[in-house]
Amino acid sequence: GENVEQHPSTLSVQEGDSAVIKCTYSDSASNYFPWYKQELGKRPQLIIDIRSNVGEKKDQRIAVTLNKTAKHFSLHITETKPEDSAVYFCAARSVGNEKLTFGTGTRLTIIP
Amino acid sequence: NAGVMQNPRHLVRRRGQEARLRCSPMKGHSHVYWYRQLPEEGLKFMVYLQKENIIDESGMPKERFSAEFPKEGPSILRIQQVVRGDSAAYFCASSPDRESTYGYTFGSGTRLTVV
C-alpha cells in the first residue's frame, strides 16, 4: 500500500519568513495530494490540494508543488503569520483507492 | 450546511466498557471514513464505508472494533471492551463520491479517554 513520509517533524520560522514542508510517497499510481492544517484540539482542515496533472498550485500565501517523477510534493507558506502555527499533514490517494494515507505531520511554530 | 457532525465530542469509558462513536456525514455525502489519531501522532485510516456497505476495513483492528453505516442514521464506530490503548481522537470524514474533487471534510472528532 501507499506510504507517505513527511519532513521535518518540527519547524520554527521567524514571522514573515517562508516555511517549506516536504513529503514523499511510494505509490506511483497516486494522483491526489491534499494538505491539512490542524490547530490544537481541533479538526484537520483542508488548506490546499493538487492533482497529478499539474505541477504547482497557489492560493494566496500557500502553494503546493508536485514532482511526479521523484514522487514528492511540498507545501510552501510565504510571509508567515503567528496564526499559521499548527500541525500540517500531507496525504496521498491512489487511483481507485478512496482512502487517504497521511504523513506523520509537521509542527510549525511561527516566532513573532 | 452543518458539516460533518460527530458525537459525543468527549467520551470517558472504564476499561472493559463499550464505546459508541457517531458520525453524520455532510448533506449529499455518501462516503464515510474513520481515522484514529493517537496523541502527538498522525491520522491512521481505519475504515471506509458507504451506505450499508463496508468498502475497506484494512485499518481496523481485527478484534473489538466494528463499524456500520446503515441506510438510515449516522455511521457508528463501536469499540467493545475498551483498553487504555484505545484512548485517542477518532475523526470521521465524508466525501460526496469516489475520488472526490474536494477531498475529505472532517468532523470535530470524538476524544475517547479510557480510565
mmCIF file with all atom_site columns, C-alpha atoms in Angstrom:
data_model
loop_
_atom_site.group_PDB
_atom_site.id
_atom_site.type_symbol
_atom_site.label_atom_id
_atom_site.label_alt_id
_atom_site.label_comp_id
_atom_site.label_asym_id
_atom_site.label_entity_id
_atom_site.label_seq_id
_atom_site.pdbx_PDB_ins_code
_atom_site.Cartn_x
_atom_site.Cartn_y
_atom_site.Cartn_z
_atom_site.occupancy
_atom_site.B_iso_or_equiv
_atom_site.pdbx_formal_charge
_atom_site.auth_seq_id
_atom_site.auth_comp_id
_atom_site.auth_asym_id
_atom_site.auth_atom_id
_atom_site.pdbx_PDB_model_num
ATOM 1   C CA . GLY A 1 1   ? 0.000   0.000  0.000   1.00 0.00 ? 1   GLY A CA 1
ATOM 2   C CA . GLU A 1 2   ? 0.844   3.668  -0.071  1.00 0.00 ? 2   GLU A CA 1
ATOM 3   C CA . ASN A 1 3   ? 3.485   5.045  2.319   1.00 0.00 ? 3   ASN A CA 1
ATOM 4   C CA . VAL A 1 4   ? 3.842   8.783  2.878   1.00 0.00 ? 4   VAL A CA 1
ATOM 5   C CA . GLU A 1 5   ? 6.852   10.300 4.620   1.00 0.00 ? 5   GLU A CA 1
ATOM 6   C CA . GLN A 1 6   ? 6.894   13.880 5.831   1.00 0.00 ? 6   GLN A CA 1
ATOM 7   C CA . HIS A 1 7   ? 9.763   16.163 6.890   1.00 0.00 ? 7   HIS A CA 1
ATOM 8   C CA . PRO A 1 8   ? 10.586  17.933 9.059   1.00 0.00 ? 8   PRO A CA 1
ATOM 9   C CA . SER A 1 9   ? 8.621   16.843 12.103  1.00 0.00 ? 9   SER A CA 1
ATOM 10  C CA . THR A 1 10  ? 9.048   20.273 13.684  1.00 0.00 ? 10  THR A CA 1
ATOM 11  C CA . LEU A 1 11  ? 9.799   23.618 12.099  1.00 0.00 ? 11  LEU A CA 1
ATOM 12  C CA . SER A 1 12  ? 10.282  27.042 13.654  1.00 0.00 ? 12  SER A CA 1
ATOM 13  C CA . VAL A 1 13  ? 10.221  30.076 11.411  1.00 0.00 ? 13  VAL A CA 1
ATOM 14  C CA . GLN A 1 14  ? 10.532  33.777 12.101  1.00 0.00 ? 14  GLN A CA 1
ATOM 15  C CA . GLU A 1 15  ? 7.359   35.692 11.379  1.00 0.00 ? 15  GLU A CA 1
ATOM 16  C CA . GLY A 1 16  ? 7.408   36.976 7.814   1.00 0.00 ? 16  GLY A CA 1
ATOM 17  C CA . ASP A 1 17  ? 9.786   34.303 6.575   1.00 0.00 ? 17  ASP A CA 1
ATOM 18  C CA . SER A 1 18  ? 8.823   31.316 4.421   1.00 0.00 ? 18  SER A CA 1
ATOM 19  C CA . ALA A 1 19  ? 8.172   27.759 5.556   1.00 0.00 ? 19  ALA A CA 1
ATOM 20  C CA . VAL A 1 20  ? 8.567   24.633 3.436   1.00 0.00 ? 20  VAL A CA 1
ATOM 21  C CA . ILE A 1 21  ? 7.308   21.163 4.324   1.00 0.00 ? 21  ILE A CA 1
ATOM 22  C CA . LYS A 1 22  ? 8.177   18.169 2.160   1.00 0.00 ? 22  LYS A CA 1
ATOM 23  C CA . CYS A 1 23  ? 6.522   14.812 1.584   1.00 0.00 ? 23  CYS A CA 1
ATOM 24  C CA . THR A 1 24  ? 7.382   11.746 -0.431  1.00 0.00 ? 24  THR A CA 1
ATOM 25  C CA . TYR A 1 25  ? 5.062   8.953  -1.477  1.00 0.00 ? 25  TYR A CA 1
ATOM 26  C CA . SER A 1 26  ? 5.658   5.412  -2.614  1.00 0.00 ? 26  SER A CA 1
ATOM 27  C CA . ASP A 1 27  ? 2.767   4.522  -4.927  1.00 0.00 ? 27  ASP A CA 1
ATOM 28  C CA . SER A 1 28  ? 3.338   5.861  -8.425  1.00 0.00 ? 28  SER A CA 1
ATOM 29  C CA . ALA A 1 29  ? -0.415  5.457  -9.058  1.00 0.00 ? 29  ALA A CA 1
ATOM 30  C CA . SER A 1 30  ? -1.242  8.180  -6.513  1.00 0.00 ? 30  SER A CA 1
ATOM 31  C CA . ASN A 1 31  ? -2.953  11.092 -8.184  1.00 0.00 ? 31  ASN A CA 1
ATOM 32  C CA . TYR A 1 32  ? -4.356  13.335 -5.456  1.00 0.00 ? 32  TYR A CA 1
ATOM 33  C CA . PHE A 1 33  ? -2.355  15.166 -2.778  1.00 0.00 ? 33  PHE A CA 1
ATOM 34  C CA . PRO A 1 34  ? -4.110  17.314 -0.170  1.00 0.00 ? 34  PRO A CA 1
ATOM 35  C CA . TRP A 1 35  ? -2.628  19.257 2.720   1.00 0.00 ? 35  TRP A CA 1
ATOM 36  C CA . TYR A 1 36  ? -4.395  19.658 6.044   1.00 0.00 ? 36  TYR A CA 1
ATOM 37  C CA . LYS A 1 37  ? -3.848  22.097 8.877   1.00 0.00 ? 37  LYS A CA 1
ATOM 38  C CA . GLN A 1 38  ? -4.730  21.047 12.410  1.00 0.00 ? 38  GLN A CA 1
ATOM 39  C CA . GLU A 1 39  ? -4.772  23.506 15.276  1.00 0.00 ? 39  GLU A CA 1
ATOM 40  C CA . LEU A 1 40  ? -4.535  22.245 18.823  1.00 0.00 ? 40  LEU A CA 1
ATOM 41  C CA . GLY A 1 41  ? -7.634  20.308 19.820  1.00 0.00 ? 41  GLY A CA 1
ATOM 42  C CA . LYS A 1 42  ? -9.370  20.909 16.506  1.00 0.00 ? 42  LYS A CA 1
ATOM 43  C CA . ARG A 1 43  ? -10.218 19.006 13.355  1.00 0.00 ? 43  ARG A CA 1
ATOM 44  C CA . PRO A 1 44  ? -7.858  18.739 10.386  1.00 0.00 ? 44  PRO A CA 1
ATOM 45  C CA . GLN A 1 45  ? -8.882  21.280 7.760   1.00 0.00 ? 45  GLN A CA 1
ATOM 46  C CA . LEU A 1 46  ? -8.083  21.084 4.077   1.00 0.00 ? 46  LEU A CA 1
ATOM 47  C CA . ILE A 1 47  ? -5.994  24.098 3.057   1.00 0.00 ? 47  ILE A CA 1
ATOM 48  C CA . ILE A 1 48  ? -4.863  23.200 -0.449  1.00 0.00 ? 48  ILE A CA 1
ATOM 49  C CA . ASP A 1 49  ? -4.693  20.197 -2.733  1.00 0.00 ? 49  ASP A CA 1
ATOM 50  C CA . ILE A 1 50  ? -3.153  19.245 -6.047  1.00 0.00 ? 50  ILE A CA 1
ATOM 51  C CA . ARG A 1 51  ? -3.836  16.611 -8.653  1.00 0.00 ? 51  ARG A CA 1
ATOM 52  C CA . SER A 1 52  ? -1.209  14.749 -10.595 1.00 0.00 ? 52  SER A CA 1
ATOM 53  C CA . ASN A 1 53  ? -1.942  16.515 -13.856 1.00 0.00 ? 53  ASN A CA 1
ATOM 54  C CA . VAL A 1 54  ? -0.482  19.807 -12.587 1.00 0.00 ? 54  VAL A CA 1
ATOM 55  C CA . GLY A 1 55  ? 2.897   20.656 -11.147 1.00 0.00 ? 55  GLY A CA 1
ATOM 56  C CA . GLU A 1 56  ? 2.031   23.644 -8.991  1.00 0.00 ? 56  GLU A CA 1
ATOM 57  C CA . LYS A 1 57  ? -0.956  25.314 -7.404  1.00 0.00 ? 57  LYS A CA 1
ATOM 58  C CA . LYS A 1 58  ? -1.110  28.551 -5.474  1.00 0.00 ? 58  LYS A CA 1
ATOM 59  C CA . ASP A 1 59  ? -3.681  30.122 -3.173  1.00 0.00 ? 59  ASP A CA 1
ATOM 60  C CA . GLN A 1 60  ? -2.589  33.483 -1.748  1.00 0.00 ? 60  GLN A CA 1
ATOM 61  C CA . ARG A 1 61  ? 0.317   32.760 0.637   1.00 0.00 ? 61  ARG A CA 1
ATOM 62  C CA . ILE A 1 62  ? 0.123   28.999 0.224   1.00 0.00 ? 62  ILE A CA 1
ATOM 63  C CA . ALA A 1 63  ? 1.479   26.962 -2.669  1.00 0.00 ? 63  ALA A CA 1
ATOM 64  C CA . VAL A 1 64  ? 1.987   23.294 -3.352  1.00 0.00 ? 64  VAL A CA 1
ATOM 65  C CA . THR A 1 65  ? 4.399   21.767 -5.850  1.00 0.00 ? 65  THR A CA 1
ATOM 66  C CA . LEU A 1 66  ? 4.398   18.221 -7.168  1.00 0.00 ? 66  LEU A CA 1
ATOM 67  C CA . ASN A 1 67  ? 7.205   16.268 -8.784  1.00 0.00 ? 67  ASN A CA 1
ATOM 68  C CA . LYS A 1 68  ? 5.693   13.019 -10.090 1.00 0.00 ? 68  LYS A CA 1
ATOM 69  C CA . THR A 1 69  ? 8.970   11.659 -11.355 1.00 0.00 ? 69  THR A CA 1
ATOM 70  C CA . ALA A 1 70  ? 10.603  11.950 -7.962  1.00 0.00 ? 70  ALA A CA 1
ATOM 71  C CA . LYS A 1 71  ? 7.334   11.189 -6.144  1.00 0.00 ? 71  LYS A CA 1
ATOM 72  C CA . HIS A 1 72  ? 7.495   14.133 -3.835  1.00 0.00 ? 72  HIS A CA 1
ATOM 73  C CA . PHE A 1 73  ? 5.387   17.186 -3.118  1.00 0.00 ? 73  PHE A CA 1
ATOM 74  C CA . SER A 1 74  ? 5.889   20.233 -0.968  1.00 0.00 ? 74  SER A CA 1
ATOM 75  C CA . LEU A 1 75  ? 3.911   22.890 0.855   1.00 0.00 ? 75  LEU A CA 1
ATOM 76  C CA . HIS A 1 76  ? 5.210   26.446 0.765   1.00 0.00 ? 76  HIS A CA 1
ATOM 77  C CA . ILE A 1 77  ? 3.896   29.153 3.077   1.00 0.00 ? 77  ILE A CA 1
ATOM 78  C CA . THR A 1 78  ? 5.176   32.663 2.433   1.00 0.00 ? 78  THR A CA 1
ATOM 79  C CA . GLU A 1 79  ? 5.038   35.758 4.653   1.00 0.00 ? 79  GLU A CA 1
ATOM 80  C CA . THR A 1 80  ? 4.233   33.587 7.644   1.00 0.00 ? 80  THR A CA 1
ATOM 81  C CA . LYS A 1 81  ? 1.998   34.873 10.434  1.00 0.00 ? 81  LYS A CA 1
ATOM 82  C CA . PRO A 1 82  ? 1.505   33.684 14.032  1.00 0.00 ? 82  PRO A CA 1
ATOM 83  C CA . GLU A 1 83  ? -1.850  32.153 13.058  1.00 0.00 ? 83  GLU A CA 1
ATOM 84  C CA . ASP A 1 84  ? -0.003  29.805 10.698  1.00 0.00 ? 84  ASP A CA 1
ATOM 85  C CA . SER A 1 85  ? 1.280   27.959 13.786  1.00 0.00 ? 85  SER A CA 1
ATOM 86  C CA . ALA A 1 86  ? -0.291  24.491 13.695  1.00 0.00 ? 86  ALA A CA 1
ATOM 87  C CA . VAL A 1 87  ? 0.403   20.897 12.717  1.00 0.00 ? 87  VAL A CA 1
ATOM 88  C CA . TYR A 1 88  ? 0.371   20.325 8.969   1.00 0.00 ? 88  TYR A CA 1
ATOM 89  C CA . PHE A 1 89  ? -0.320  16.948 7.374   1.00 0.00 ? 89  PHE A CA 1
ATOM 90  C CA . CYS A 1 90  ? 0.264   15.891 3.808   1.00 0.00 ? 90  CYS A CA 1
ATOM 91  C CA . ALA A 1 91  ? -1.654  13.000 2.290   1.00 0.00 ? 91  ALA A CA 1
ATOM 92  C CA . ALA A 1 92  ? -1.859  10.951 -0.881  1.00 0.00 ? 92  ALA A CA 1
ATOM 93  C CA . ARG A 1 93  ? -4.532  8.899  -2.595  1.00 0.00 ? 93  ARG A CA 1
ATOM 94  C CA . SER A 1 94  ? -4.200  6.364  -5.380  1.00 0.00 ? 94  SER A CA 1
ATOM 95  C CA . VAL A 1 95  ? -6.456  5.853  -8.372  1.00 0.00 ? 95  VAL A CA 1
ATOM 96  C CA . GLY A 1 96  ? -9.294  3.532  -7.414  1.00 0.00 ? 96  GLY A CA 1
ATOM 97  C CA . ASN A 1 97  ? -8.446  3.720  -3.729  1.00 0.00 ? 97  ASN A CA 1
ATOM 98  C CA . GLU A 1 98  ? -10.630 6.106  -1.809  1.00 0.00 ? 98  GLU A CA 1
ATOM 99  C CA . LYS A 1 99  ? -8.677  6.270  1.426   1.00 0.00 ? 99  LYS A CA 1
ATOM 100 C CA . LEU A 1 100 ? -6.112  8.963  2.109   1.00 0.00 ? 100 LEU A CA 1
ATOM 101 C CA . THR A 1 101 ? -2.750  7.968  3.528   1.00 0.00 ? 101 THR A CA 1
ATOM 102 C CA . PHE A 1 102 ? -1.358  10.687 5.763   1.00 0.00 ? 102 PHE A CA 1
ATOM 103 C CA . GLY A 1 103 ? 2.152   11.761 6.610   1.00 0.00 ? 103 GLY A CA 1
ATOM 104 C CA . THR A 1 104 ? 3.197   11.942 10.247  1.00 0.00 ? 104 THR A CA 1
ATOM 105 C CA . GLY A 1 105 ? 2.756   15.706 10.468  1.00 0.00 ? 105 GLY A CA 1
ATOM 106 C CA . THR A 1 106 ? 4.913   18.816 10.872  1.00 0.00 ? 106 THR A CA 1
ATOM 107 C CA . ARG A 1 107 ? 4.519   21.053 13.879  1.00 0.00 ? 107 ARG A CA 1
ATOM 108 C CA . LEU A 1 108 ? 5.070   24.576 12.552  1.00 0.00 ? 108 LEU A CA 1
ATOM 109 C CA . THR A 1 109 ? 5.782   27.364 15.031  1.00 0.00 ? 109 THR A CA 1
ATOM 110 C CA . ILE A 1 110 ? 5.901   30.964 13.880  1.00 0.00 ? 110 ILE A CA 1
ATOM 111 C CA . ILE A 1 111 ? 8.112   33.081 16.112  1.00 0.00 ? 111 ILE A CA 1
ATOM 112 C CA . PRO A 1 112 ? 6.821   36.659 16.480  1.00 0.00 ? 112 PRO A CA 1
ATOM 113 C CA . ASN B 2 1   ? -24.740 23.000 5.591   1.00 0.00 ? 1   ASN B CA 1
ATOM 114 C CA . ALA B 2 2   ? -23.946 21.701 9.070   1.00 0.00 ? 2   ALA B CA 1
ATOM 115 C CA . GLY B 2 3   ? -20.782 19.889 8.040   1.00 0.00 ? 3   GLY B CA 1
ATOM 116 C CA . VAL B 2 4   ? -19.728 16.514 9.350   1.00 0.00 ? 4   VAL B CA 1
ATOM 117 C CA . MET B 2 5   ? -21.245 16.020 12.789  1.00 0.00 ? 5   MET B CA 1
ATOM 118 C CA . GLN B 2 6   ? -19.644 13.776 15.354  1.00 0.00 ? 6   GLN B CA 1
ATOM 119 C CA . ASN B 2 7   ? -20.861 12.987 18.810  1.00 0.00 ? 7   ASN B CA 1
ATOM 120 C CA . PRO B 2 8   ? -20.063 12.858 21.533  1.00 0.00 ? 8   PRO B CA 1
ATOM 121 C CA . ARG B 2 9   ? -17.145 15.303 21.491  1.00 0.00 ? 9   ARG B CA 1
ATOM 122 C CA . HIS B 2 10  ? -15.666 13.705 24.580  1.00 0.00 ? 10  HIS B CA 1
ATOM 123 C CA . LEU B 2 11  ? -16.259 10.213 25.894  1.00 0.00 ? 11  LEU B CA 1
ATOM 124 C CA . VAL B 2 12  ? -14.874 8.637  29.030  1.00 0.00 ? 12  VAL B CA 1
ATOM 125 C CA . ARG B 2 13  ? -15.103 4.893  29.475  1.00 0.00 ? 13  ARG B CA 1
ATOM 126 C CA . ARG B 2 14  ? -13.753 2.491  32.054  1.00 0.00 ? 14  ARG B CA 1
ATOM 127 C CA . ARG B 2 15  ? -11.698 -0.431 30.880  1.00 0.00 ? 15  ARG B CA 1
ATOM 128 C CA . GLY B 2 16  ? -13.956 -3.205 29.642  1.00 0.00 ? 16  GLY B CA 1
ATOM 129 C CA . GLN B 2 17  ? -16.873 -0.948 28.724  1.00 0.00 ? 17  GLN B CA 1
ATOM 130 C CA . GLU B 2 18  ? -18.162 -0.287 25.232  1.00 0.00 ? 18  GLU B CA 1
ATOM 131 C CA . ALA B 2 19  ? -17.696 2.940  23.312  1.00 0.00 ? 19  ALA B CA 1
ATOM 132 C CA . ARG B 2 20  ? -20.031 4.073  20.549  1.00 0.00 ? 20  ARG B CA 1
ATOM 133 C CA . LEU B 2 21  ? -18.980 6.938  18.337  1.00 0.00 ? 21  LEU B CA 1
ATOM 134 C CA . ARG B 2 22  ? -21.399 8.516  15.897  1.00 0.00 ? 22  ARG B CA 1
ATOM 135 C CA . CYS B 2 23  ? -20.819 10.346 12.647  1.00 0.00 ? 23  CYS B CA 1
ATOM 136 C CA . SER B 2 24  ? -23.349 12.064 10.392  1.00 0.00 ? 24  SER B CA 1
ATOM 137 C CA . PRO B 2 25  ? -21.806 12.975 7.035   1.00 0.00 ? 25  PRO B CA 1
ATOM 138 C CA . MET B 2 26  ? -22.344 16.243 5.248   1.00 0.00 ? 26  MET B CA 1
ATOM 139 C CA . LYS B 2 27  ? -25.578 16.530 3.351   1.00 0.00 ? 27  LYS B CA 1
ATOM 140 C CA . GLY B 2 28  ? -25.213 14.851 -0.008  1.00 0.00 ? 28  GLY B CA 1
ATOM 141 C CA . HIS B 2 29  ? -22.137 12.867 1.030   1.00 0.00 ? 29  HIS B CA 1
ATOM 142 C CA . SER B 2 30  ? -22.432 9.117  0.785   1.00 0.00 ? 30  SER B CA 1
ATOM 143 C CA . HIS B 2 31  ? -18.889 8.078  1.687   1.00 0.00 ? 31  HIS B CA 1
ATOM 144 C CA . VAL B 2 32  ? -17.665 7.943  5.285   1.00 0.00 ? 32  VAL B CA 1
ATOM 145 C CA . TYR B 2 33  ? -14.150 7.343  6.554   1.00 0.00 ? 33  TYR B CA 1
ATOM 146 C CA . TRP B 2 34  ? -12.960 6.808  10.109  1.00 0.00 ? 34  TRP B CA 1
ATOM 147 C CA . TYR B 2 35  ? -9.459  7.769  11.241  1.00 0.00 ? 35  TYR B CA 1
ATOM 148 C CA . ARG B 2 36  ? -7.746  7.430  14.597  1.00 0.00 ? 36  ARG B CA 1
ATOM 149 C CA . GLN B 2 37  ? -5.237  9.936  15.933  1.00 0.00 ? 37  GLN B CA 1
ATOM 150 C CA . LEU B 2 38  ? -3.137  8.967  18.913  1.00 0.00 ? 38  LEU B CA 1
ATOM 151 C CA . PRO B 2 39  ? -1.709  11.832 20.991  1.00 0.00 ? 39  PRO B CA 1
ATOM 152 C CA . GLU B 2 40  ? 1.058   13.659 19.136  1.00 0.00 ? 40  GLU B CA 1
ATOM 153 C CA . GLU B 2 41  ? 0.699   11.347 16.142  1.00 0.00 ? 41  GLU B CA 1
ATOM 154 C CA . GLY B 2 42  ? -0.759  11.381 12.650  1.00 0.00 ? 42  GLY B CA 1
ATOM 155 C CA . LEU B 2 43  ? -4.054  10.190 11.268  1.00 0.00 ? 43  LEU B CA 1
ATOM 156 C CA . LYS B 2 44  ? -4.363  6.457  10.753  1.00 0.00 ? 44  LYS B CA 1
ATOM 157 C CA . PHE B 2 45  ? -7.012  5.084  8.418   1.00 0.00 ? 45  PHE B CA 1
ATOM 158 C CA . MET B 2 46  ? -9.422  2.643  9.996   1.00 0.00 ? 46  MET B CA 1
ATOM 159 C CA . VAL B 2 47  ? -12.405 2.011  7.740   1.00 0.00 ? 47  VAL B CA 1
ATOM 160 C CA . TYR B 2 48  ? -14.242 3.309  4.677   1.00 0.00 ? 48  TYR B CA 1
ATOM 161 C CA . LEU B 2 49  ? -17.985 2.824  4.350   1.00 0.00 ? 49  LEU B CA 1
ATOM 162 C CA . GLN B 2 50  ? -20.822 3.617  2.020   1.00 0.00 ? 50  GLN B CA 1
ATOM 163 C CA . LYS B 2 51  ? -24.459 3.205  2.939   1.00 0.00 ? 51  LYS B CA 1
ATOM 164 C CA . GLU B 2 52  ? -24.964 -0.384 4.161   1.00 0.00 ? 52  GLU B CA 1
ATOM 165 C CA . ASN B 2 53  ? -21.532 -1.427 2.892   1.00 0.00 ? 53  ASN B CA 1
ATOM 166 C CA . ILE B 2 54  ? -18.062 -1.692 4.331   1.00 0.00 ? 54  ILE B CA 1
ATOM 167 C CA . ILE B 2 55  ? -15.733 -0.971 1.433   1.00 0.00 ? 55  ILE B CA 1
ATOM 168 C CA . ASP B 2 56  ? -12.321 -1.091 3.077   1.00 0.00 ? 56  ASP B CA 1
ATOM 169 C CA . GLU B 2 57  ? -11.639 -2.074 6.680   1.00 0.00 ? 57  GLU B CA 1
ATOM 170 C CA . SER B 2 58  ? -7.947  -2.749 6.267   1.00 0.00 ? 58  SER B CA 1
ATOM 171 C CA . GLY B 2 59  ? -7.062  -0.350 9.094   1.00 0.00 ? 59  GLY B CA 1
ATOM 172 C CA . MET B 2 60  ? -9.458  -1.759 11.666  1.00 0.00 ? 60  MET B CA 1
ATOM 173 C CA . PRO B 2 61  ? -8.102  -3.938 14.460  1.00 0.00 ? 61  PRO B CA 1
ATOM 174 C CA . LYS B 2 62  ? -9.392  -7.457 13.955  1.00 0.00 ? 62  LYS B CA 1
ATOM 175 C CA . GLU B 2 63  ? -10.949 -7.694 17.403  1.00 0.00 ? 63  GLU B CA 1
ATOM 176 C CA . ARG B 2 64  ? -13.241 -5.435 19.433  1.00 0.00 ? 64  ARG B CA 1
ATOM 177 C CA . PHE B 2 65  ? -13.716 -2.838 16.672  1.00 0.00 ? 65  PHE B CA 1
ATOM 178 C CA . SER B 2 66  ? -16.633 -2.676 14.270  1.00 0.00 ? 66  SER B CA 1
ATOM 179 C CA . ALA B 2 67  ? -18.246 -0.047 12.073  1.00 0.00 ? 67  ALA B CA 1
ATOM 180 C CA . GLU B 2 68  ? -21.521 0.377  10.263  1.00 0.00 ? 68  GLU B CA 1
ATOM 181 C CA . PHE B 2 69  ? -23.291 2.930  8.108   1.00 0.00 ? 69  PHE B CA 1
ATOM 182 C CA . PRO B 2 70  ? -26.960 1.978  7.958   1.00 0.00 ? 70  PRO B CA 1
ATOM 183 C CA . LYS B 2 71  ? -29.438 3.066  5.345   1.00 0.00 ? 71  LYS B CA 1
ATOM 184 C CA . GLU B 2 72  ? -30.917 5.496  7.831   1.00 0.00 ? 72  GLU B CA 1
ATOM 185 C CA . GLY B 2 73  ? -28.995 7.280  10.542  1.00 0.00 ? 73  GLY B CA 1
ATOM 186 C CA . PRO B 2 74  ? -25.368 8.012  11.298  1.00 0.00 ? 74  PRO B CA 1
ATOM 187 C CA . SER B 2 75  ? -22.309 5.870  10.880  1.00 0.00 ? 75  SER B CA 1
ATOM 188 C CA . ILE B 2 76  ? -21.304 4.141  14.109  1.00 0.00 ? 76  ILE B CA 1
ATOM 189 C CA . LEU B 2 77  ? -17.826 3.115  15.217  1.00 0.00 ? 77  LEU B CA 1
ATOM 190 C CA . ARG B 2 78  ? -18.103 0.633  18.038  1.00 0.00 ? 78  ARG B CA 1
ATOM 191 C CA . ILE B 2 79  ? -15.301 -0.405 20.347  1.00 0.00 ? 79  ILE B CA 1
ATOM 192 C CA . GLN B 2 80  ? -16.034 -3.258 22.693  1.00 0.00 ? 80  GLN B CA 1
ATOM 193 C CA . GLN B 2 81  ? -14.159 -3.971 25.927  1.00 0.00 ? 81  GLN B CA 1
ATOM 194 C CA . VAL B 2 82  ? -12.090 -0.814 25.677  1.00 0.00 ? 82  VAL B CA 1
ATOM 195 C CA . VAL B 2 83  ? -8.497  -0.761 26.882  1.00 0.00 ? 83  VAL B CA 1
ATOM 196 C CA . ARG B 2 84  ? -6.216  2.158  27.778  1.00 0.00 ? 84  ARG B CA 1
ATOM 197 C CA . GLY B 2 85  ? -4.554  1.949  24.372  1.00 0.00 ? 85  GLY B CA 1
ATOM 198 C CA . ASP B 2 86  ? -7.853  2.857  22.701  1.00 0.00 ? 86  ASP B CA 1
ATOM 199 C CA . SER B 2 87  ? -7.590  6.362  24.144  1.00 0.00 ? 87  SER B CA 1
ATOM 200 C CA . ALA B 2 88  ? -7.320  8.634  21.111  1.00 0.00 ? 88  ALA B CA 1
ATOM 201 C CA . ALA B 2 89  ? -9.164  11.128 18.975  1.00 0.00 ? 89  ALA B CA 1
ATOM 202 C CA . TYR B 2 90  ? -11.405 9.464  16.417  1.00 0.00 ? 90  TYR B CA 1
ATOM 203 C CA . PHE B 2 91  ? -12.188 11.538 13.370  1.00 0.00 ? 91  PHE B CA 1
ATOM 204 C CA . CYS B 2 92  ? -14.833 10.878 10.811  1.00 0.00 ? 92  CYS B CA 1
ATOM 205 C CA . ALA B 2 93  ? -14.657 12.343 7.318   1.00 0.00 ? 93  ALA B CA 1
ATOM 206 C CA . SER B 2 94  ? -17.052 12.317 4.411   1.00 0.00 ? 94  SER B CA 1
ATOM 207 C CA . SER B 2 95  ? -16.913 12.872 0.683   1.00 0.00 ? 95  SER B CA 1
ATOM 208 C CA . PRO B 2 96  ? -19.595 13.043 -1.979  1.00 0.00 ? 96  PRO B CA 1
ATOM 209 C CA . ASP B 2 97  ? -18.284 10.319 -4.242  1.00 0.00 ? 97  ASP B CA 1
ATOM 210 C CA . ARG B 2 98  ? -15.314 8.317  -5.349  1.00 0.00 ? 98  ARG B CA 1
ATOM 211 C CA . GLU B 2 99  ? -12.175 10.351 -5.804  1.00 0.00 ? 99  GLU B CA 1
ATOM 212 C CA . SER B 2 100 ? -13.974 13.475 -4.755  1.00 0.00 ? 100 SER B CA 1
ATOM 213 C CA . THR B 2 101 ? -12.742 16.664 -6.256  1.00 0.00 ? 101 THR B CA 1
ATOM 214 C CA . TYR B 2 102 ? -12.961 18.328 -2.888  1.00 0.00 ? 102 TYR B CA 1
ATOM 215 C CA . GLY B 2 103 ? -11.267 15.742 -0.740  1.00 0.00 ? 103 GLY B CA 1
ATOM 216 C CA . TYR B 2 104 ? -12.389 14.960 2.744   1.00 0.00 ? 104 TYR B CA 1
ATOM 217 C CA . THR B 2 105 ? -14.258 17.126 5.193   1.00 0.00 ? 105 THR B CA 1
ATOM 218 C CA . PHE B 2 106 ? -13.510 16.077 8.751   1.00 0.00 ? 106 PHE B CA 1
ATOM 219 C CA . GLY B 2 107 ? -15.788 16.244 11.729  1.00 0.00 ? 107 GLY B CA 1
ATOM 220 C CA . SER B 2 108 ? -14.649 17.727 15.035  1.00 0.00 ? 108 SER B CA 1
ATOM 221 C CA . GLY B 2 109 ? -13.743 14.319 16.360  1.00 0.00 ? 109 GLY B CA 1
ATOM 222 C CA . THR B 2 110 ? -14.560 12.283 19.425  1.00 0.00 ? 110 THR B CA 1
ATOM 223 C CA . ARG B 2 111 ? -11.905 12.222 22.099  1.00 0.00 ? 111 ARG B CA 1
ATOM 224 C CA . LEU B 2 112 ? -12.086 8.886  23.847  1.00 0.00 ? 112 LEU B CA 1
ATOM 225 C CA . THR B 2 113 ? -10.445 8.511  27.226  1.00 0.00 ? 113 THR B CA 1
ATOM 226 C CA . VAL B 2 114 ? -10.266 5.086  28.818  1.00 0.00 ? 114 VAL B CA 1
ATOM 227 C CA . VAL B 2 115 ? -9.709  5.129  32.558  1.00 0.00 ? 115 VAL B CA 1
#
